[in-house]
Structure formats: structure tokens, C-alpha cells
């Protein structure tokens, strides 16, 4: 293989949207649990599924494809990639993933743009470059990362949403078990009494052998989170995700001390600098980066390595399209300190329909793609069907 640079010639960005209204006969038929699947959506309800695809074309005609996190509007990250990042990319060596990442990060770090939409945009570019790099080498990305540590990734179904009736929560949970999941995650966040009712109904429906995780989506203060923690202990549930505001690290550490539960955080964090503070405070047991948010694979591997030094596991957040699903599985295949992976099961045509070869799920695990790059083939017709803007 040549040592010559593979120069970036062009960057194309697609904003994808799949409205929930299109999944039902009329907008009035969209259920509340889909509009408001978590407590964090009370202010900004969900109207659909979104993703931003990034296509990096090299001078030799080869193309790498990545994804930026699309919520709440894919046009935002698409604009950042097209207007801010693309001018920094053209002419750079597309195989020099670390060098390009640092160029993009340092390009705006002094201006304070080192999180949020900017890092999500960087993530999409980084994933596209890893896809390009793997295709150029003819191997899946996990081989470039030193894997595979594993070829199948244990995962859990997410979420059992915020249903009004505990029996509806139980019914959705039972459906996940019937589909082959051995672990599932229940959304909580409405107080100890309501949380107990839904968790008790889920446990009764799925039995004692199925793992139950919980996610509060930052619904509580320390005292209420402590009371809910007692509910979880009574039901023999240990996973307690985002019980407090994600930056409330001192109180997260105190909650961890009070309850002895597995405190989980990180889906809204972006870089090793965010993780560093959580580790120093000893506030978490598991960190949940989303590769389409936290700077892509380049930064996610740094996150995993840093976490391992504190005996903290990684459990990637699983919201996104089929592209970021494949990217997350490449990461999961290569890192030793993987706890599990969140396989989001909310209705999502962008996840289910835009790949010709989606990862196979069987017996509670996803098979890691083995094709070159991130390991997927796009269905261009499906992508066009959900594209709402091109840059």
C-alpha cells in the first residue's frame, strides 16, 4: 500500500428526516409515548427521526461516509459541516484521521466551540474518514483499531418508553423479550411511586432472568434520585442512567455513594475532557459516548482508553441511523472495556431502510460488520427518499 496522501477533493452533506406522521394514518394517531419517549422531551417533543450524512470524496474518486447526530434538526449539523468544516478539509490527507481531527477541533476550540453541534459535525466527518481509510486498506475499521476483541456485541433493547399505563410498559417490554432481547431499558423519571409501578409491571411481565436497566434522562435532584434509587434496589435493578443533570458531578458522586448503584452518564458528553471530570469526581461507573456526537471514532477510542485507566466501562449510546449503528459496532469490536451496547428500537426508517446490509441481530447480540470501512452499503434510493436538504 502506498504511503502517498489521499487528498480530500469534495465534501457533500445530506440532511435526512423521517416524520412520525408518515408512520401513521394521521398525525393524531402518533402515540404520546413516541412523541415524548423520555422525560427530557417534555419541553421539546420528538417529531421524527433524523440524521446528517457526510460524504467525503477523495481525489481518486473513493468515498467515505459518516453520520452526524441529527437531533433536533439535521440541517444544523449539515450547515456546520458544509460551511465551517469543509473549507478546512479540502486538500487534506483523508487517511490522516488524527491530524485532521486535531485540525478541526483546534480550528474552533479557542472560540469555545468544542462541544454541541460543532463536535457532532466533527464526528460525522471523522466517521467518514475512518470509512474512507478502511475502504482504502480493504479492511473493516475494527481491524485498523487492533480488533476484533469480539465479533458479536451484546446489546439491550431501548427504550420501554414513558407509557401512561404500567401494563403498556409491560406489553412493550414483553415484545422486546419475544424479539430475542435478554436485557432492556425502561424510561423512568416521574417520581418514585410512578417509577415503581412501571418497573414492577415490567418485571412481572418479563420474569427474573431478563436484565432491566433504567434511564431517568436527568429528571431528578439528588434527594428524589436517592428515593428512586431505593426503588431500584428493592427491585434488584442496578443500572441508573442520567438520574441528575449531566454536569452535576459532585451530586452524581454523592448519589453513587448513597445508593451503591451503577451510575451511568455520558450520552450528552463530547470529549475526553468531559469524561476526565467525571472520572476525577468518581461520579460514574459506565460512560455512554455516541460516536456520531463525541467526535467520532478518533475521540471515542481516546474516551475508552481514558475510562479504562479508572476501571470504568464504555456502553455506547445507540440513537442514530444505520450508518452510526455500524460505526458504533466497529468501536465496540475493538475496545476491551465494553459493557454493552444500546440498540434503540423506536420506529426509525432511517435506521432500518438506508442500508442494503444491516447488521444481523440474534440471541441478544449484533454481529459486527466485516466489510471494508464501516462495513455498510448505502441504499441510495432510500437515502434520497428521506433527504430533505443537500449541501
CSV table of N, CA and C in Angstrom, one decimal, residues 213-214 232-233 237-243 255-256 259-265 283-287 313 339:
chain,number,residue,atom,x,y,z
A,213,UNK,N,-32.6,-2.3,32.8
A,213,UNK,CA,-31.8,-1.1,33.0
A,213,UNK,C,-32.8,0.1,33.1
A,214,UNK,N,-32.4,1.2,33.7
A,214,UNK,CA,-33.3,2.4,33.8
A,214,UNK,C,-32.6,3.6,33.3
A,232,UNK,N,-35.1,1.1,43.0
A,232,UNK,CA,-34.3,0.3,42.1
A,232,UNK,C,-33.7,-0.9,42.9
A,233,UNK,N,-33.1,-0.5,44.1
A,233,UNK,CA,-32.5,-1.6,44.9
A,233,UNK,C,-33.5,-2.6,45.3
A,237,UNK,N,-32.5,-3.8,40.6
A,237,UNK,CA,-32.0,-3.1,39.4
A,237,UNK,C,-30.8,-2.3,39.7
A,238,UNK,N,-29.7,-2.4,39.0
A,238,UNK,CA,-28.5,-1.7,39.4
A,238,UNK,C,-28.2,-0.5,38.4
A,239,UNK,N,-28.6,-0.6,37.2
A,239,UNK,CA,-28.2,0.4,36.2
A,239,UNK,C,-29.1,1.7,36.3
A,240,UNK,N,-28.5,2.8,36.7
A,240,UNK,CA,-29.2,4.0,36.9
A,240,UNK,C,-28.6,5.1,36.1
A,241,UNK,N,-29.2,5.4,34.9
A,241,UNK,CA,-28.7,6.3,33.9
A,241,UNK,C,-29.2,7.7,34.0
A,242,UNK,N,-28.3,8.6,34.0
A,242,UNK,CA,-28.7,10.1,34.0
A,242,UNK,C,-29.7,10.4,35.0
A,243,UNK,N,-29.5,10.1,36.3
A,243,UNK,CA,-30.5,10.4,37.3
A,243,UNK,C,-30.5,11.9,37.6
A,255,UNK,N,-24.6,10.6,45.0
A,255,UNK,CA,-25.7,9.6,44.7
A,255,UNK,C,-25.1,8.2,44.6
A,256,UNK,N,-24.0,8.1,43.9
A,256,UNK,CA,-23.3,6.8,43.8
A,256,UNK,C,-22.9,6.2,45.1
A,259,UNK,N,-26.3,5.2,47.1
A,259,UNK,CA,-27.1,4.1,46.7
A,259,UNK,C,-26.4,2.8,46.4
A,260,UNK,N,-25.1,2.9,46.0
A,260,UNK,CA,-24.3,1.8,45.6
A,260,UNK,C,-24.7,1.2,44.2
A,261,UNK,N,-25.5,2.0,43.5
A,261,UNK,CA,-26.0,1.6,42.2
A,261,UNK,C,-24.9,1.9,41.1
A,262,UNK,N,-25.1,1.3,39.9
A,262,UNK,CA,-24.2,1.6,38.8
A,262,UNK,C,-24.7,2.9,38.2
A,263,UNK,N,-23.9,3.9,38.4
A,263,UNK,CA,-24.3,5.3,37.8
A,263,UNK,C,-23.7,5.4,36.4
A,264,UNK,N,-24.6,5.8,35.5
A,264,UNK,CA,-24.3,5.8,34.1
A,264,UNK,C,-24.5,7.2,33.5
A,265,UNK,N,-23.6,7.7,32.7
A,265,UNK,CA,-23.7,9.1,32.2
A,265,UNK,C,-22.9,9.1,30.9
A,283,UNK,N,-17.7,9.9,39.7
A,283,UNK,CA,-19.1,10.1,39.7
A,283,UNK,C,-19.8,9.0,38.9
A,284,UNK,N,-19.1,8.2,38.1
A,284,UNK,CA,-19.7,7.2,37.2
A,284,UNK,C,-19.1,5.9,37.3
A,285,UNK,N,-19.9,4.9,36.8
A,285,UNK,CA,-19.4,3.5,36.7
A,285,UNK,C,-19.3,3.1,35.2
A,286,UNK,N,-20.1,3.7,34.4
A,286,UNK,CA,-20.2,3.4,33.0
A,286,UNK,C,-20.4,4.7,32.2
A,287,UNK,N,-19.7,4.9,31.1
A,287,UNK,CA,-19.7,6.1,30.2
A,287,UNK,C,-20.3,5.7,28.9
A,313,UNK,N,-16.3,1.3,32.5
A,313,UNK,CA,-16.7,0.7,31.2
A,313,UNK,C,-17.3,1.7,30.2
A,339,UNK,N,-19.1,-2.6,28.1
A,339,UNK,CA,-20.1,-3.2,29.0
A,339,UNK,C,-21.2,-3.8,28.1
